Structures are given as structure tokens and as C-alpha cells.
DNA sequence: TTGATTGCAAATCCTTTGCAGGGAA
DNA sequence: TTCCCTGCAAAGGATTTGCAATCAA
């Protein structure tokens, strides 16, 4: 149920704000809602456009600041792709999914790699790390582009 | 032998330049050499500083342009970390090594994950991709930072 | 000669910051 | 009052681009 996920996230957000001494302002709640309404990746500017369409005059600065809070809270995940602005995605969407990216046309595919759980456990033990998340990107040429 | 690797890279570079109708200018060859002399990661600006120390007045623009060529040629690999400039590393250095990064203090550790070879083969088959490379970053808190 | 290459400075793009005004407790 | 939040505009950092001069084939 996406409602359940979203409710959990909302609670998590409230709890995080409280814990951090931050206020649940209208701007923050709106940005949270719009972020939860996204599908797939988005960047700060996408949210600005959406909010503008909704008639809100939220500033870029506030969006950046709030997205950072949402990332800190573990509600959003930050993704860093070459040559692009920082991307966000809902952390609750899938436990994790990785990206297969065509170097030529930029096509992106998501895949799931079950092996990562073991790896994380191994790393945690070997380096004494408390692992929170990871990002894996595999690059290459897609079927179309490889054929040229 | 690192000489062998470097020789191979030099040939690869020459071949790539020729194939692309680019000239093996002094600037390009120098940047190539300095890039090959690096250990670990570096960014465009690091190279600028090094070249300056060597008494060269190579411009930032040329460095960026040449690093891009080297990446295209498969001699350097680009790495994209959150909140940092694009990092480069020699592609021939190691078949691959991944990164474990502390969210708090930024400490970075490299590790090798043998499982990735299988994954690449699987992905290639399933998506009909010609895989060239990948980047894996695992985030968390290092022993020091987790203890606070 | 001719087209590629370079350095320089200006321009971009994304993101962060300083600050004054506004708002909630 | 007091402190947090916000928007705005300016600042910042990384990277790219336009252009005239220079260089190599």
C-alpha cells in the first residue's frame, strides 16, 4: 500500500523534525507531500516547477533546504549521476534498486541485485561501519547504441 | 608492470586520437602523462596545480577538454561523489574497486567486491547491454563517527 | 592554407549563503 | 520577546563556451 508507506514517512518526518528542533511549517509539509507524490527520480528544480504550477511561490532556497532535511531523515535518497543535478527518490519505494545507464543515449534501467545485502553485512563487519545506504551504477551501451 | 600498463594506455590514447581526428598535441600528451602519474583519485583542478608546478601554463579549459577525451577513450574513469567535483582515476589501475564513505567525516575506503563480475555478466545478458564499467558507493558511519 | 587547438574571460548551471522581514511560541 | 523560517538576491564552485590568436598537418 502506498498509503501505508506514505503514512510511515510522514510520521518519520514529524519525528525527525521534532528530534532536530525543526518546525513542521507549511512549506516543509508541502514539499514533503509533493516529494511523496513523485514517481522515480526528480531534482530540486522539478519540485520548484511543480510547486509553481500549484500556485505556490516557494523559493529555490527553501526547496534545497527541505530536500536536504528529507534526505537526512532518510525519507529521500540522494543520487549522483555524472553531468546531472543531484537526483532524489523516495527511500521507501524499493529497498534498493540500482541503475544501468547507457553512455550514449542516456537510457536508464533499474535493476535489483540481491547480493548487496551480503556485501553490506561483510563490509559492516570488516570496516566496522554502520552502513546506511549505497548507490550502484553500471555503465555501458544499450542494445540500440551498441549496434551502430 | 606499471610500465606495461602505461604503454598500453599511451597506445590506446594515440589510437583514439587518430580515430577521432584529434591531434596529439603537446598539451594533450602532457596531460596524459600527468594523469598516468597520479595515484588514486584526482580532479581537474589537481591537475591544473600539478601542471602549474611543472611550469606549464595549461588552461583549465584544456584540462577539462582533455580529461573528457581520456575518459571517452577509456583511459580514465570518471567518478561522481556527492558534493564533490568529478573525480578521475586511471581505468587500468585495478579492474574495479568500490568505495565505502563515511557520511559524517567523509573518510573513504576502497574495497574489492568479487561478486560484481557475475552481476555484470547477468546484466549484460538480461538487458542486452555491452557493459563497460560501473561505480558502487556504500555510505554509512565509520567506527569513529558512529561512536558519538 | 586550412582546420584544429589553445588560453582567456565570460557565461552557465547547480547549489549555498547572508540577510532582513515575517511568523509562531 | 526570541528564535526559527522564508524569500530574495548575491555569492560560490565546478564546468563549459565563444572567440581571437596560434599551431600543426
CSV table of C-alpha atoms (C1' of nucleotides) in Angstrom, one decimal:
chain,number,residue,atom,x,y,z
A,1,UNK,CA,0.0,0.0,0.0
A,2,UNK,CA,1.5,3.3,-0.9
A,3,UNK,CA,-0.8,4.9,1.7
A,4,UNK,CA,0.9,3.0,4.4
A,5,UNK,CA,4.4,3.9,3.1
A,6,UNK,CA,3.4,7.5,2.9
A,7,UNK,CA,2.0,7.5,6.4
A,8,UNK,CA,5.1,5.9,7.8
A,9,UNK,CA,7.2,8.5,6.0
A,10,UNK,CA,5.0,11.3,7.3
A,11,UNK,CA,5.5,10.0,10.8
A,12,UNK,CA,9.2,9.6,10.3
A,13,UNK,CA,9.3,13.2,9.0
A,14,UNK,CA,7.5,14.6,12.0
A,15,UNK,CA,9.6,12.6,14.4
A,16,UNK,CA,12.8,13.8,12.7
A,17,UNK,CA,11.7,17.4,12.7
A,18,UNK,CA,10.9,17.3,16.4
A,19,UNK,CA,14.1,15.5,17.3
A,20,UNK,CA,16.1,18.1,15.5
A,21,UNK,CA,14.2,21.1,16.9
A,22,UNK,CA,12.8,22.0,13.5
A,23,UNK,CA,9.2,23.2,12.9
A,24,UNK,CA,6.7,21.4,10.8
A,25,UNK,CA,6.0,24.5,8.7
A,26,UNK,CA,3.5,24.7,5.9
A,27,UNK,CA,6.4,24.9,3.4
A,28,UNK,CA,8.0,21.8,4.7
A,29,UNK,CA,4.9,19.8,4.8
A,30,UNK,CA,4.0,20.9,1.2
A,31,UNK,CA,7.4,19.9,-0.1
A,32,UNK,CA,7.2,16.6,1.7
A,33,UNK,CA,3.8,15.9,0.1
A,34,UNK,CA,5.0,16.8,-3.3
A,35,UNK,CA,8.1,14.8,-2.9
A,36,UNK,CA,6.0,11.8,-1.9
A,37,UNK,CA,3.8,12.3,-4.9
A,38,UNK,CA,6.7,11.9,-7.3
A,39,UNK,CA,7.4,8.8,-9.3
A,40,UNK,CA,11.0,7.8,-9.9
A,41,UNK,CA,13.7,10.5,-9.8
A,42,UNK,CA,13.4,14.2,-9.5
A,43,UNK,CA,15.7,17.1,-8.8
A,44,UNK,CA,15.2,20.2,-6.8
A,45,UNK,CA,14.2,22.2,-9.9
A,46,UNK,CA,11.4,19.8,-10.8
A,47,UNK,CA,9.9,20.4,-7.4
A,48,UNK,CA,10.1,24.1,-7.9
A,49,UNK,CA,8.2,23.8,-11.2
A,50,UNK,CA,5.5,21.6,-9.6
A,51,UNK,CA,5.1,24.0,-6.7
A,52,UNK,CA,4.8,26.9,-9.1
A,53,UNK,CA,2.1,25.1,-11.0
A,54,UNK,CA,0.3,24.6,-7.8
A,55,UNK,CA,0.4,28.4,-7.3
A,56,UNK,CA,3.0,28.3,-4.6
A,57,UNK,CA,5.8,30.8,-4.5
A,58,UNK,CA,8.2,28.6,-2.6
A,59,UNK,CA,11.8,29.7,-3.1
A,60,UNK,CA,14.5,27.6,-4.5
A,61,UNK,CA,16.5,28.0,-1.3
A,62,UNK,CA,13.7,26.5,0.8
A,63,UNK,CA,13.4,23.6,-1.6
A,64,UNK,CA,17.1,22.8,-1.4
A,65,UNK,CA,17.0,23.2,2.4
A,66,UNK,CA,14.0,21.0,2.8
A,67,UNK,CA,15.2,18.3,0.4
A,68,UNK,CA,18.3,18.1,2.5
A,69,UNK,CA,16.3,17.6,5.6
A,70,UNK,CA,14.3,14.9,3.9
A,71,UNK,CA,17.5,13.2,2.9
A,72,UNK,CA,18.9,13.5,6.4
A,73,UNK,CA,15.7,12.0,7.8
A,74,UNK,CA,16.1,9.0,5.5
A,75,UNK,CA,12.9,9.7,3.6
A,76,UNK,CA,14.6,10.7,0.4
A,77,UNK,CA,17.7,9.2,-1.1
A,78,UNK,CA,20.2,11.3,-3.0
A,79,UNK,CA,21.6,10.0,-6.2
A,80,UNK,CA,24.6,11.5,-8.0
A,81,UNK,CA,24.8,10.9,-11.7
A,82,UNK,CA,27.5,12.3,-14.0
A,83,UNK,CA,26.7,15.5,-15.6
A,84,UNK,CA,23.4,16.0,-13.9
A,85,UNK,CA,22.0,17.8,-11.0
A,86,UNK,CA,21.5,15.8,-7.8
A,87,UNK,CA,18.6,13.4,-8.1
A,88,UNK,CA,16.2,12.4,-5.3
A,89,UNK,CA,14.0,9.5,-4.9
A,90,UNK,CA,11.8,8.2,-2.2
A,91,UNK,CA,13.7,5.9,0.0
A,92,UNK,CA,10.7,3.7,0.8
A,93,UNK,CA,9.9,3.0,-2.8
A,94,UNK,CA,12.0,-0.1,-3.0
A,95,UNK,CA,14.5,-1.5,-0.6
A,96,UNK,CA,17.1,-0.6,-3.2
A,97,UNK,CA,17.4,-0.5,-6.9
A,98,UNK,CA,20.4,0.1,-8.9
A,99,UNK,CA,20.9,1.7,-12.3
A,100,UNK,CA,22.1,0.5,-15.6
A,101,UNK,CA,22.9,3.5,-17.8
A,102,UNK,CA,23.7,3.8,-21.5
A,103,UNK,CA,26.7,6.0,-22.1
A,104,UNK,CA,25.5,7.0,-25.5
A,105,UNK,CA,21.8,7.7,-25.3
A,106,UNK,CA,21.5,8.0,-21.6
A,107,UNK,CA,18.7,5.4,-21.3
A,108,UNK,CA,18.4,4.2,-17.7
A,109,UNK,CA,17.1,0.9,-16.4
A,110,UNK,CA,16.6,-0.1,-12.9
A,111,UNK,CA,17.5,-3.5,-11.5
A,112,UNK,CA,17.6,-5.2,-8.3
A,113,UNK,CA,20.7,-7.0,-7.0
A,114,UNK,CA,20.0,-9.3,-4.1
A,115,UNK,CA,23.7,-9.9,-3.4
A,116,UNK,CA,24.1,-6.4,-2.0
A,117,UNK,CA,22.7,-7.4,1.4
A,118,UNK,CA,25.5,-9.9,2.0
A,119,UNK,CA,28.0,-7.3,0.8
A,120,UNK,CA,26.7,-4.8,3.2
A,121,UNK,CA,27.0,-7.2,6.1
A,122,UNK,CA,30.5,-8.1,5.1
A,123,UNK,CA,31.6,-4.5,4.8
A,124,UNK,CA,30.0,-3.6,8.1
A,125,UNK,CA,32.0,-6.3,9.8
A,126,UNK,CA,35.3,-5.7,8.1
A,127,UNK,CA,35.4,-2.0,8.4
A,128,UNK,CA,33.3,-1.6,11.5
A,129,UNK,CA,31.0,0.7,9.6
A,130,UNK,CA,27.3,1.4,10.3
A,131,UNK,CA,26.1,1.2,6.7
A,132,UNK,CA,23.1,3.3,5.8
A,133,UNK,CA,22.8,3.1,2.1
A,134,UNK,CA,24.6,2.7,-1.2
A,135,UNK,CA,24.4,3.5,-4.8
A,136,UNK,CA,25.4,1.4,-7.7
A,137,UNK,CA,25.6,2.5,-11.3
A,138,UNK,CA,26.5,0.2,-14.1
A,139,UNK,CA,27.5,1.9,-17.4
A,140,UNK,CA,27.6,0.6,-20.9
A,141,UNK,CA,25.9,0.6,-24.3
A,142,UNK,CA,22.4,-0.4,-24.6
A,143,UNK,CA,21.3,-2.8,-27.4
A,144,UNK,CA,20.4,0.0,-29.8
A,145,UNK,CA,23.5,2.0,-29.3
A,146,UNK,CA,25.9,-0.9,-29.3
A,147,UNK,CA,24.6,-1.9,-32.7
A,148,UNK,CA,25.9,1.2,-34.5
B,1,UNK,CA,54.4,-3.8,-14.5
B,2,UNK,CA,53.1,-0.3,-14.5
B,3,UNK,CA,55.2,0.4,-17.5
B,4,UNK,CA,53.3,-2.0,-19.5
B,5,UNK,CA,50.0,-0.6,-18.4
B,6,UNK,CA,51.2,2.9,-19.2
B,7,UNK,CA,52.5,1.9,-22.6
B,8,UNK,CA,49.2,0.2,-23.4
B,9,UNK,CA,47.4,3.3,-22.3
B,10,UNK,CA,49.6,5.5,-24.5
B,11,UNK,CA,48.9,3.4,-27.5
B,12,UNK,CA,45.2,3.4,-26.7
B,13,UNK,CA,45.3,7.2,-26.5
B,14,UNK,CA,47.1,7.6,-29.8
B,15,UNK,CA,44.7,5.3,-31.5
B,16,UNK,CA,41.7,7.1,-30.0
B,17,UNK,CA,43.0,10.4,-31.1
B,18,UNK,CA,43.7,9.3,-34.6
B,19,UNK,CA,40.3,7.5,-34.9
B,20,UNK,CA,38.6,10.7,-33.7
B,21,UNK,CA,40.5,13.0,-36.0
B,22,UNK,CA,42.2,14.7,-33.0
B,23,UNK,CA,45.8,15.8,-32.9
B,24,UNK,CA,48.4,14.5,-30.4
B,25,UNK,CA,49.4,18.0,-29.3
B,26,UNK,CA,51.9,18.7,-26.7
B,27,UNK,CA,49.2,19.8,-24.2
B,28,UNK,CA,47.3,16.6,-24.6
B,29,UNK,CA,50.4,14.4,-24.3
B,30,UNK,CA,51.5,16.3,-21.2
B,31,UNK,CA,48.1,16.0,-19.6
B,32,UNK,CA,48.0,12.3,-20.4
B,33,UNK,CA,51.4,11.8,-18.8
B,34,UNK,CA,50.5,13.6,-15.7
B,35,UNK,CA,47.2,11.8,-15.4
B,36,UNK,CA,49.1,8.5,-15.7
B,37,UNK,CA,51.5,9.6,-12.9
B,38,UNK,CA,48.7,10.1,-10.4
B,39,UNK,CA,47.8,7.7,-7.7
B,40,UNK,CA,44.2,7.2,-6.7
B,41,UNK,CA,41.7,9.9,-7.4
B,42,UNK,CA,42.2,13.4,-8.7
B,43,UNK,CA,40.1,16.1,-10.1
B,44,UNK,CA,40.6,18.6,-12.9
B,45,UNK,CA,41.9,21.2,-10.5
B,46,UNK,CA,44.6,18.9,-9.0
B,47,UNK,CA,46.0,18.5,-12.5
B,48,UNK,CA,46.0,22.2,-13.0
B,49,UNK,CA,48.1,22.7,-9.9
B,50,UNK,CA,50.5,20.0,-10.8
B,51,UNK,CA,51.0,21.4,-14.3
B,52,UNK,CA,51.5,24.8,-12.8
B,53,UNK,CA,54.2,23.4,-10.6
B,54,UNK,CA,55.8,22.0,-13.6
B,55,UNK,CA,55.9,25.4,-15.1
B,56,UNK,CA,53.2,24.8,-17.6
B,57,UNK,CA,50.5,27.4,-18.2
B,58,UNK,CA,47.9,25.0,-19.4
B,59,UNK,CA,44.5,26.4,-19.1
B,60,UNK,CA,41.7,25.0,-17.1
B,61,UNK,CA,39.6,24.7,-20.2
B,62,UNK,CA,42.2,22.5,-21.9
B,63,UNK,CA,42.4,20.3,-18.9
B,64,UNK,CA,38.7,19.7,-18.8
B,65,UNK,CA,38.6,19.1,-22.5
B,66,UNK,CA,41.5,16.7,-22.4
B,67,UNK,CA,40.2,14.8,-19.4
B,68,UNK,CA,37.0,14.3,-21.2
B,69,UNK,CA,38.9,12.8,-24.1
B,70,UNK,CA,40.8,10.5,-21.8
B,71,UNK,CA,37.5,9.3,-20.3
B,72,UNK,CA,36.0,8.8,-23.7
B,73,UNK,CA,39.0,6.8,-24.7
B,74,UNK,CA,38.5,4.6,-21.7
B,75,UNK,CA,41.8,5.5,-20.2
B,76,UNK,CA,40.4,7.4,-17.2
B,77,UNK,CA,37.3,6.6,-15.3
B,78,UNK,CA,35.0,9.3,-14.0
B,79,UNK,CA,33.6,9.1,-10.5
B,80,UNK,CA,30.8,11.1,-9.2
B,81,UNK,CA,30.6,11.6,-5.4
B,82,UNK,CA,28.0,13.8,-3.7
B,83,UNK,CA,29.1,17.3,-3.1
B,84,UNK,CA,32.5,17.0,-4.7
B,85,UNK,CA,34.0,17.8,-8.1
B,86,UNK,CA,34.1,15.0,-10.6
B,87,UNK,CA,37.0,12.6,-9.7
B,88,UNK,CA,39.1,10.7,-12.2
B,89,UNK,CA,41.2,7.6,-11.8
B,90,UNK,CA,43.2,5.5,-14.2
B,91,UNK,CA,41.0,2.8,-15.6
B,92,UNK,CA,43.8,0.4,-15.9
B,93,UNK,CA,44.8,0.7,-12.2
B,94,UNK,CA,42.6,-2.0,-10.9
B,95,UNK,CA,39.8,-3.9,-12.6
B,96,UNK,CA,37.5,-2.2,-10.2
B,97,UNK,CA,37.4,-1.0,-6.7
B,98,UNK,CA,34.5,0.4,-4.9
B,99,UNK,CA,34.1,3.0,-2.2
B,100,UNK,CA,32.9,3.0,1.4
B,101,UNK,CA,32.3,6.5,2.5
B,102,UNK,CA,31.5,8.0,5.9
B,103,UNK,CA,28.6,10.4,5.8
B,104,UNK,CA,29.9,12.3,8.7
B,105,UNK,CA,33.7,12.8,8.3
B,106,UNK,CA,34.0,11.9,4.7
B,107,UNK,CA,36.6,9.2,5.2
B,108,UNK,CA,36.8,6.9,2.2
B,109,UNK,CA,37.9,3.3,2.0
B,110,UNK,CA,38.3,1.2,-1.1
B,111,UNK,CA,37.2,-2.3,-1.3
B,112,UNK,CA,37.0,-5.0,-3.8
B,113,UNK,CA,33.8,-7.0,-4.4
B,114,UNK,CA,34.4,-10.0,-6.5
B,115,UNK,CA,30.7,-10.6,-6.9
B,116,UNK,CA,30.4,-7.8,-9.4
B,117,UNK,CA,31.8,-9.8,-12.2
B,118,UNK,CA,28.8,-12.2,-12.1
B,119,UNK,CA,26.4,-9.3,-11.8
B,120,UNK,CA,27.9,-7.7,-14.9
B,121,UNK,CA,27.5,-10.9,-16.8
B,122,UNK,CA,23.9,-11.3,-15.7
B,123,UNK,CA,23.0,-7.7,-16.6
B,124,UNK,CA,24.7,-7.9,-19.9
B,125,UNK,CA,22.6,-10.9,-20.8
B,126,UNK,CA,19.3,-9.7,-19.3
B,127,UNK,CA,19.3,-6.2,-20.8
B,128,UNK,CA,21.4,-6.9,-23.8
B,129,UNK,CA,23.9,-4.3,-22.7
B,130,UNK,CA,27.5,-4.0,-23.5
B,131,UNK,CA,28.8,-3.2,-20.1
B,132,UNK,CA,31.9,-1.0,-19.8
B,133,UNK,CA,32.2,-0.1,-16.2
B,134,UNK,CA,30.4,0.7,-13.0
B,135,UNK,CA,30.6,2.6,-9.8
B,136,UNK,CA,29.5,1.4,-6.4
B,137,UNK,CA,29.5,3.6,-3.4
B,138,UNK,CA,28.4,2.4,0.0
B,139,UNK,CA,27.6,5.1,2.6
B,140,UNK,CA,27.4,4.9,6.4
B,141,UNK,CA,29.2,5.9,9.5
B,142,UNK,CA,32.7,4.9,10.2
B,143,UNK,CA,33.7,3.4,13.5
B,144,UNK,CA,34.7,6.8,14.9
B,145,UNK,CA,31.7,8.7,13.9
B,146,UNK,CA,29.2,6.0,14.8
B,147,UNK,CA,30.6,6.1,18.4
B,148,UNK,CA,29.5,9.6,19.1
C,1,DT,C1',46.4,27.4,-46.4
C,2,DT,C1',43.1,25.3,-43.5
C,3,DG,C1',41.1,23.5,-39.9
C,4,DA,C1',42.1,22.1,-35.2
C,5,DT,C1',43.6,23.7,-30.7
C,6,DT,C1',44.5,26.8,-27.1
C,7,DG,C1',44.1,30.4,-23.4
C,8,DC,C1',41.4,33.7,-21.7
C,9,DA,C1',37.4,35.6,-19.9
C,10,DA,C1',32.7,35.4,-19.8
C,11,DA,C1',28.9,32.6,-19.3
C,12,DT,C1',26.3,28.7,-17.3
C,13,DC,C1',24.4,25.7,-14.2
C,14,DC,C1',23.6,24.0,-9.7
C,15,DT,C1',23.7,24.9,-5.0
C,16,DT,C1',24.6,27.5,-0.8
C,17,DT,C1',24.6,31.7,2.0
C,18,DG,C1',23.7,36.4,4.1
C,19,DC,C1',20.4,39.0,5.5
C,20,DA,C1',16.1,41.5,6.5
C,21,DG,C1',11.3,40.7,7.1
C,22,DG,C1',7.6,37.7,8.9
C,23,DG,C1',5.7,34.3,11.9
C,24,DA,C1',5.0,31.1,15.8
C,25,DA,C1',5.6,30.2,20.7
D,1,DT,C1',10.5,38.9,23.1
D,2,DT,C1',13.0,35.4,21.0
D,3,DC,C1',14.1,32.2,17.7
D,4,DC,C1',13.1,29.9,13.7
D,5,DC,C1',11.8,30.2,8.7
D,6,DT,C1',11.4,32.2,4.4
D,7,DG,C1',12.4,34.7,0.1
D,8,DC,C1',15.4,37.3,-2.3
D,9,DA,C1',19.4,38.3,-4.3
D,10,DA,C1',24.1,37.7,-4.2
D,11,DA,C1',27.9,34.6,-3.8
D,12,DG,C1',30.2,30.3,-4.8
D,13,DG,C1',32.2,26.4,-7.1
D,14,DA,C1',32.6,23.5,-11.0
D,15,DT,C1',32.4,23.2,-15.7
D,16,DT,C1',31.5,24.9,-20.4
D,17,DT,C1',31.7,28.0,-24.2
D,18,DG,C1',32.8,32.0,-27.6
D,19,DC,C1',36.3,33.9,-29.7
D,20,DA,C1',40.7,35.5,-31.4
D,21,DA,C1',45.3,34.0,-31.7
D,22,DT,C1',48.3,30.2,-32.5
D,23,DC,C1',49.7,25.8,-34.2
D,24,DA,C1',50.1,21.6,-36.8
D,25,DA,C1',49.4,18.9,-41.0
